[in-house]
Coordinates of C-alpha atoms in Angstrom, one line a residue:
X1 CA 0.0 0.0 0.0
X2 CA 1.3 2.9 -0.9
X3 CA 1.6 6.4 1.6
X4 CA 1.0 9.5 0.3
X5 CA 3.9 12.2 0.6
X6 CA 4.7 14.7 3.8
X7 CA 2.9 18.0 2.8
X8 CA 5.2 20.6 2.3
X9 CA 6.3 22.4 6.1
X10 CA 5.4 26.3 6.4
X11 CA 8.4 27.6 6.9
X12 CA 6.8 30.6 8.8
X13 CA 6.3 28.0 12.0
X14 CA 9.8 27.8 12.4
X15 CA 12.4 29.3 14.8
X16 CA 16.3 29.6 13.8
X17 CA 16.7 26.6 15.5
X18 CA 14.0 24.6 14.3
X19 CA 15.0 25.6 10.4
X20 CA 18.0 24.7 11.3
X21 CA 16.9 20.9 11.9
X22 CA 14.9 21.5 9.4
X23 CA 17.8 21.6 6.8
X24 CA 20.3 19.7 8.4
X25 CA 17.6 16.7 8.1
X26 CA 17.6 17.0 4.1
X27 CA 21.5 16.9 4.0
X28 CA 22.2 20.6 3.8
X29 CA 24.6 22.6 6.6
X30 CA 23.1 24.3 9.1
X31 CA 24.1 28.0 7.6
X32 CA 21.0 26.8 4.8
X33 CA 18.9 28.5 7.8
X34 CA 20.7 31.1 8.5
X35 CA 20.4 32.0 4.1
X36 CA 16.6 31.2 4.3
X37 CA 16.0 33.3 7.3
X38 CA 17.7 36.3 5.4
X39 CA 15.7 35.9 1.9
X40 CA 12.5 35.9 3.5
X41 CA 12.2 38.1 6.8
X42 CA 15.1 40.8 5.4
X43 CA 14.5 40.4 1.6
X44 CA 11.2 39.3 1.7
X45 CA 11.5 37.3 -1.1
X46 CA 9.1 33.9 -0.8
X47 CA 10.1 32.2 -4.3
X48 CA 12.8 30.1 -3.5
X49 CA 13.6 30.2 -7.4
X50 CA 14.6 33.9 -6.3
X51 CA 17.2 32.9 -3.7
X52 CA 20.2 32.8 -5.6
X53 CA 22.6 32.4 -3.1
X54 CA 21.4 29.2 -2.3
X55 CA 23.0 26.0 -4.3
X56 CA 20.6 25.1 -7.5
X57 CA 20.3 21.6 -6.2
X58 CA 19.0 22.9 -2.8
X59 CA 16.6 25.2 -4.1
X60 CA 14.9 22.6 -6.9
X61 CA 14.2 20.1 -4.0
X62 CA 12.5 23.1 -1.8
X63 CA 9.2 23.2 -3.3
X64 CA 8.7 19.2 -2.8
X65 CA 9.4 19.9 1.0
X66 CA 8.7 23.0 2.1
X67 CA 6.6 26.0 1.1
X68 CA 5.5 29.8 2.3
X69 CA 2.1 30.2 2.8
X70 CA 0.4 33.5 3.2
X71 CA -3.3 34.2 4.8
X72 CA -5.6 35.9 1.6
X73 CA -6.7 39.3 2.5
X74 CA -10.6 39.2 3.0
X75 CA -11.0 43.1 3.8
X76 CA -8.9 46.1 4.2
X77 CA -10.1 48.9 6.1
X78 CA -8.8 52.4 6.9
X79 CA -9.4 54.6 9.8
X80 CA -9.8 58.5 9.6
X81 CA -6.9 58.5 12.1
X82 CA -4.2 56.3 9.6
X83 CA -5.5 53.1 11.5
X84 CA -5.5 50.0 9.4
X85 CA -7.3 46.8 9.7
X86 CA -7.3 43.6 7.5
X87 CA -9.1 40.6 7.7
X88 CA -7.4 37.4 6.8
X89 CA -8.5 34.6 5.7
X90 CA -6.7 31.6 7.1
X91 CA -6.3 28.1 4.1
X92 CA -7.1 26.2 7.4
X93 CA -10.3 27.8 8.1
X94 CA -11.4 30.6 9.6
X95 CA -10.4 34.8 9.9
X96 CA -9.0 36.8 12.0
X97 CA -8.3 40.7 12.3
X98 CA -4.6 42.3 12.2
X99 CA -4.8 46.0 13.3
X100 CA -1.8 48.9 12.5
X101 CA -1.9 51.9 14.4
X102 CA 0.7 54.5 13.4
X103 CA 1.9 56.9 15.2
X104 CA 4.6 60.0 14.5
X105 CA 7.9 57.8 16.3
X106 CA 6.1 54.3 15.8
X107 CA 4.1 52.0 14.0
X108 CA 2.5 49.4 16.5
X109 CA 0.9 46.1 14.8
X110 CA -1.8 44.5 17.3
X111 CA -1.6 40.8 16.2
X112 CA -4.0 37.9 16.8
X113 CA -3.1 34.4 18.7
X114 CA -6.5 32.8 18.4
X115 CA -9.7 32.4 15.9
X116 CA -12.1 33.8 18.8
X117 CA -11.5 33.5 22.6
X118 CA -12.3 30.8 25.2
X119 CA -11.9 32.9 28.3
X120 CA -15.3 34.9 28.0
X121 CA -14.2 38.8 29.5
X122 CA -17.9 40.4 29.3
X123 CA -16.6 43.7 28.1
X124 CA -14.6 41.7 25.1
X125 CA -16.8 41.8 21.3
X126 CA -14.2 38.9 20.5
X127 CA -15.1 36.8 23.5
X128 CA -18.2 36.9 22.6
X129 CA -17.6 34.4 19.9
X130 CA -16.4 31.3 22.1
X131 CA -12.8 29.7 20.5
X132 CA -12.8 28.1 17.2
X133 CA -9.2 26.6 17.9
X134 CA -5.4 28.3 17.7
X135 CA -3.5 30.0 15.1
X136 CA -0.7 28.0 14.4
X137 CA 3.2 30.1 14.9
X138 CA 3.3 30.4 11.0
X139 CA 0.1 32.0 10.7
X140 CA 0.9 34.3 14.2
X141 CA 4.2 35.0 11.7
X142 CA 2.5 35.7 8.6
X143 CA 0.1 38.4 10.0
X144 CA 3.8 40.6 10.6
X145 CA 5.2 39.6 7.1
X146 CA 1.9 40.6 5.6
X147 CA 1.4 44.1 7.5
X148 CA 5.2 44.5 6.6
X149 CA 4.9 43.9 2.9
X150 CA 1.7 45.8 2.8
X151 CA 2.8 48.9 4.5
X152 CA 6.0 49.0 2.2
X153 CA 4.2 48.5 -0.7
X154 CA 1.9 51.2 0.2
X155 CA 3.6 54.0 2.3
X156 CA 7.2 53.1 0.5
X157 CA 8.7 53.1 4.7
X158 CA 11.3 50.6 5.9
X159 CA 10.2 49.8 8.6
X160 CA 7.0 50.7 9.3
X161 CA 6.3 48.5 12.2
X162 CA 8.5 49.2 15.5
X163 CA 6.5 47.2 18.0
X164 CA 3.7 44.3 17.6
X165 CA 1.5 43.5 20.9
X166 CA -0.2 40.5 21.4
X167 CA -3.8 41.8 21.7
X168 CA -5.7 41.1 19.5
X169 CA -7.8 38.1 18.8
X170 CA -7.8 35.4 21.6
X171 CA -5.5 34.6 25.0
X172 CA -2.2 34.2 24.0
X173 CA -0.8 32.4 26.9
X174 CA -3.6 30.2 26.0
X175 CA -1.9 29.0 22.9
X176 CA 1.4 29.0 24.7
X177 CA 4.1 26.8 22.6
X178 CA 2.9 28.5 19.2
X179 CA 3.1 32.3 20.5
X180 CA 6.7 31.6 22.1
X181 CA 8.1 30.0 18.6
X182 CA 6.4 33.1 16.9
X183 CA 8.3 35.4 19.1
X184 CA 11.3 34.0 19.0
X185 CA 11.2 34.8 15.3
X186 CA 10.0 38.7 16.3
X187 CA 13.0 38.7 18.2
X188 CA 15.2 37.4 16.0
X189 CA 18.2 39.3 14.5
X190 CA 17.6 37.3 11.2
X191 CA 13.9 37.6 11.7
X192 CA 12.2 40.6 12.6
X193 CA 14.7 41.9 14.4
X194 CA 12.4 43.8 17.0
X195 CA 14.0 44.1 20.6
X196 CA 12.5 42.5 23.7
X197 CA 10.8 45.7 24.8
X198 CA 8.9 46.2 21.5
X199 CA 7.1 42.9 21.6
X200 CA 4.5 42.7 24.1
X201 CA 2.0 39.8 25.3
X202 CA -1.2 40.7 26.8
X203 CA -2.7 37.9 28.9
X204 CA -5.9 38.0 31.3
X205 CA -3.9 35.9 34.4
X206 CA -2.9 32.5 33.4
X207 CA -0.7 32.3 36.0
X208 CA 1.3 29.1 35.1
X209 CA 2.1 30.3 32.0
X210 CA 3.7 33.6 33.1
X211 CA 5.8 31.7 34.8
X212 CA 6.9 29.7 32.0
X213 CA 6.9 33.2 29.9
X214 CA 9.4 34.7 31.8
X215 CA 11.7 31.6 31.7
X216 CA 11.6 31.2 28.2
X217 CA 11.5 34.1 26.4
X218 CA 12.2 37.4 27.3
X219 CA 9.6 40.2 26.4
X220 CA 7.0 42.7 27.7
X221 CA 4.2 41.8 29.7
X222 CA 0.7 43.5 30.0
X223 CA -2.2 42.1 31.9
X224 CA -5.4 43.0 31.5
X225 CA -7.0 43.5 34.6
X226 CA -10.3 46.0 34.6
X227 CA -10.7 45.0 38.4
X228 CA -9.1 46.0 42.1
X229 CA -11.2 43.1 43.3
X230 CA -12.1 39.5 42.9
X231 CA -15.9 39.6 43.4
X232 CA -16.3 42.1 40.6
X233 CA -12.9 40.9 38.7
X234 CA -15.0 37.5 38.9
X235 CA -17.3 39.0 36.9
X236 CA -15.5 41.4 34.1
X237 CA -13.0 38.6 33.6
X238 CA -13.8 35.1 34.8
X239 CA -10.8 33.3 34.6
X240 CA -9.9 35.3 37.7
X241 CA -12.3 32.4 39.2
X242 CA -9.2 29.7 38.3
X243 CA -6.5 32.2 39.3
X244 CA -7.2 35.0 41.9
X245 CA -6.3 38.5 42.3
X246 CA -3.9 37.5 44.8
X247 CA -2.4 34.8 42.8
X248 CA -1.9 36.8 39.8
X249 CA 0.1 39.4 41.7
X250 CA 2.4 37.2 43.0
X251 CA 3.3 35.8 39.3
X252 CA 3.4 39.2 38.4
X253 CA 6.4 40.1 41.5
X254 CA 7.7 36.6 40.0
X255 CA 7.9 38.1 36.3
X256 CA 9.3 41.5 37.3
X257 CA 11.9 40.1 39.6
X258 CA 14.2 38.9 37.0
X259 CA 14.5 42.1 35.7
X260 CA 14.5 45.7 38.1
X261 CA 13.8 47.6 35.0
X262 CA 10.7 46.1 33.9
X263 CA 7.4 47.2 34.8
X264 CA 4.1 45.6 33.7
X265 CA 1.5 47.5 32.3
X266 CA -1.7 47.2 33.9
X267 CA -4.9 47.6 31.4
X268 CA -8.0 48.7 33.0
X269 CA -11.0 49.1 31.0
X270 CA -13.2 51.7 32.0
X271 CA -16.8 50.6 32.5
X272 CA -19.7 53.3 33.3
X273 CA -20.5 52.8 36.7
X274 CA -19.2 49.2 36.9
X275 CA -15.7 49.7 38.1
X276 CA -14.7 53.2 37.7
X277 CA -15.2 54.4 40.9
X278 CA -13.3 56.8 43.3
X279 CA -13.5 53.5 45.8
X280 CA -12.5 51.2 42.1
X281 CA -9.6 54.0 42.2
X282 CA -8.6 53.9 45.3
X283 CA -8.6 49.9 45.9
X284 CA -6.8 50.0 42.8
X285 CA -3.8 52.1 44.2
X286 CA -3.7 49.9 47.2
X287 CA -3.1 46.6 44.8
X288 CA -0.4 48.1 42.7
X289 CA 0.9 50.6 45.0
X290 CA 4.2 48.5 45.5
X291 CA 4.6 46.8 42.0
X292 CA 6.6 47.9 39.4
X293 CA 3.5 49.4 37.3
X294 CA 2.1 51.0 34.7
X295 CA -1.4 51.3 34.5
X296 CA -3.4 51.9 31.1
X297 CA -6.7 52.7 31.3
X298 CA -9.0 51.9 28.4
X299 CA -11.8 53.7 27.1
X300 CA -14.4 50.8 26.5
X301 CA -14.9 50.6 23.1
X302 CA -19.0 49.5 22.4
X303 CA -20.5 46.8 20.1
X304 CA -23.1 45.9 18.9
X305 CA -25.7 44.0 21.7
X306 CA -22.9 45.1 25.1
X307 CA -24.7 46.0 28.3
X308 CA -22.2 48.4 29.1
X309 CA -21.0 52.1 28.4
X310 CA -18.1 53.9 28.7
X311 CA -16.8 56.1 31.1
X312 CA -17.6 60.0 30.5
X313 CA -13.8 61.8 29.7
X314 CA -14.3 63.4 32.9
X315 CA -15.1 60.1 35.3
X316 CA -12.0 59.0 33.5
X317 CA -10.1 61.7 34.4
X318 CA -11.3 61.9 38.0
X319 CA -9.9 58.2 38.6
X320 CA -6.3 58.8 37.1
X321 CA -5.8 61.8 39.4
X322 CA -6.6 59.6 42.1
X323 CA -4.0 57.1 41.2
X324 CA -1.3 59.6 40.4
X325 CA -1.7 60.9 44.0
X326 CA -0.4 58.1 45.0
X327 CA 2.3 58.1 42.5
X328 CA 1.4 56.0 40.0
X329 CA 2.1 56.1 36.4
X330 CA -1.0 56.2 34.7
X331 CA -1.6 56.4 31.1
X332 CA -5.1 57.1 29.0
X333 CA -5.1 55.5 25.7
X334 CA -6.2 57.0 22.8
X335 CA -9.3 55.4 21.2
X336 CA -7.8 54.4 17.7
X337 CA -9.7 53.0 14.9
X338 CA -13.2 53.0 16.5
X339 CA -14.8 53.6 13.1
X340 CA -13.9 50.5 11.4
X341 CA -14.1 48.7 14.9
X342 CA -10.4 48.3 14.9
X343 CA -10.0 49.6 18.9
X344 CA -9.6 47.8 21.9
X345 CA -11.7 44.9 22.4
X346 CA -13.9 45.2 19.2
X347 CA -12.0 42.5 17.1
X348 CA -14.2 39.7 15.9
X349 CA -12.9 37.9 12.9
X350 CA -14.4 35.4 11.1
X351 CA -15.6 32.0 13.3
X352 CA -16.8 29.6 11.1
X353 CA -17.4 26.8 13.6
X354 CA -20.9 26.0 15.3
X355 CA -19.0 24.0 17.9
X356 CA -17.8 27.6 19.5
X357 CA -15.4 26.6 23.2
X358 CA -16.5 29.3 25.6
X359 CA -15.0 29.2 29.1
X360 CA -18.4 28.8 30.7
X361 CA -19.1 25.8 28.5
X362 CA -15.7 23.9 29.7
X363 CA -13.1 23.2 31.7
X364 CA -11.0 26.2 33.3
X365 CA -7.7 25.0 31.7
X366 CA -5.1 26.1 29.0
X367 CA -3.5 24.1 26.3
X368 CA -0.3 24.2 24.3

């Protein structure tokens, strides 16, 4: 009987050291990596007909065993403030969002980790959705190389993206061994290139995995809280039911220890009369007064069917005063791309599923 032939591996979903296997398995040195690396993350070239540096022989067995694969664009959106969204289509199924947001010394890409979310945060349009499953690390990869290509092609910049933060669609941390290979290629000289402050993951508490984050890569950490409290942190974000306030700070002294310069950024979304309080404020103070902390507060961005509204600019106001008396660093973030529901929270994708994994509907874990 006969089998039928290995499909061709994505050469997005590998690390240096990985690709380096990779090759060294097909009879070629391990500096055939290093030469693949360069032709398509510095040259952006995907033919491997086009990378002329490597032998003939190597490159006419390349198609047969490995390929590039890129996610189709769906829909491209602009913002009236330069934000950019695109909706890709994934060949495995399903679509996620990929959001730019320039800025006049940066151009941030917000990435996504998941198709949907699992973990059910009320204020979150994508958790809305449940989890259709995990993007893979070459199609975490792929969003970057797109938005890079894109953005050259179109605004004829360089480098047109200095950071990327994981947070857009889904829990990272919940798809933990493909986000740390795809960072690891973000942070790669021959990749990306991007420096560990300029790559950021965004998690709502999974506290085993932050400790595994901080031992195997290193990079910035932001953790969305939106409560000072568990009974109403219970309800905003309900993993906090698996891992409590108080066990989430203590992973979060664990993180920052390793490093006295690194301070995690706190996001706070601020709900109308849910949890913006001058006691929210106050309690709020008293939980990060002693961390290294930044805290980011979030103007909640509405969609379609929410129960909730956000904070007036004024309420806002009111409760970062309150933490910058006790001498906090508190930031407000701009709302950015609002009008093409690009902003914080308001990413939705494409789940094609009917079989939708909420985190009501099963077990409070994580896999990897």
């Amino acid at each position: 009987m006969s089998t039928s032939a290995a499909q061709p591996v994505n050469l997005f979903g590998l690390d240096r050291a990985a690709l380096e296997s990779f090759v060294s398995s097909h009879g070629e040195p391990a500096f055939r990596a290093r030469q693949l690396m360069q032709w398509l993350y510095q040259k952006r070239v995907t033919s491997f007909e086009d990378m002329t540096d490597i032998s003939k022989k190597f490159r006419a067995r390349l198609p047969a065993i490995a390929d590039v694969r890129l996610p189709t664009l769906e829909a491209a959106q602009l913002s009236s403030d330069g934000t950019r969204k695109w909706v890709l289509r994934l060949d495995s199924g399903g679509a996620i969002e990929t959001v730019y947001i320039p800025e006049a010394n940066r151009g941030t890409l917000c990435i996504s980790s998941q198709v949907g979310c699992a973990l059910d945060c009320a204020f979150c349009s994508t958790a809305q959705q449940g989890l259709e499953r995990n993007l893979t690390a070459a199609e975490i990869v792929s969003q970057v190389w797109f938005a890079i290509r894109t953005l050259v092609d179109e605004l004829g910049r360089d480098r047109p993206i200095s950071n990327v933060v994981f947070m857009g669609m889904g829990e990272p941390l919940a798809n933990y061994n493909q986000v740390i290979t795809a960072i690891r290629l973000l942070q790669d000289d021959l990749g990306f290139g991007l420096s560990k402050r300029r790559v950021t993951v965004s998690t709502s508490g999974l506290v085993p995995f932050m400790d595994r984050l901080g031992v195997d890569v290193d990079t910035a950490l932001a953790v969305s809280l939106h409560a000072p409290n568990d009974a109403l942190r219970d309800e905003l974000v309900p993993i906090n039911r698996k891992y409590p306030i108080a066990e989430l700070m203590a992973a979060c002294r664990r993180y920052t220890q390793r490093d006295r310069k690194m301070h995690i950024v706190y996001e706070y979304v601020m709900l109308d009369g849910v949890n913006d309080s001058d006691d929210n404020a106050r309690e709020l103070a008293r939980l990060l007064r002693h961390m290294p902390a930044k805290i980011n507060l979030i103007p909640f961005n509405p969609f379609p069917e929410t129960r909730f509204r956000r904070s007036s600019a004024e309420r806002i106001e009111a409760f970062a005063n309150i933490l910058r008396r006790e001498k906090l660093l508190v930031t407000t973030r701009r709302t950015r791309g609002d009008d093409i529901d690009a902003a914080c929270g308001q990413l939705v994708g494409r789940v094609a599923s009917r079989q939708q994994r909420r985190l009501s509907d099963i077990p409070v874990r994580v896999t990897n």
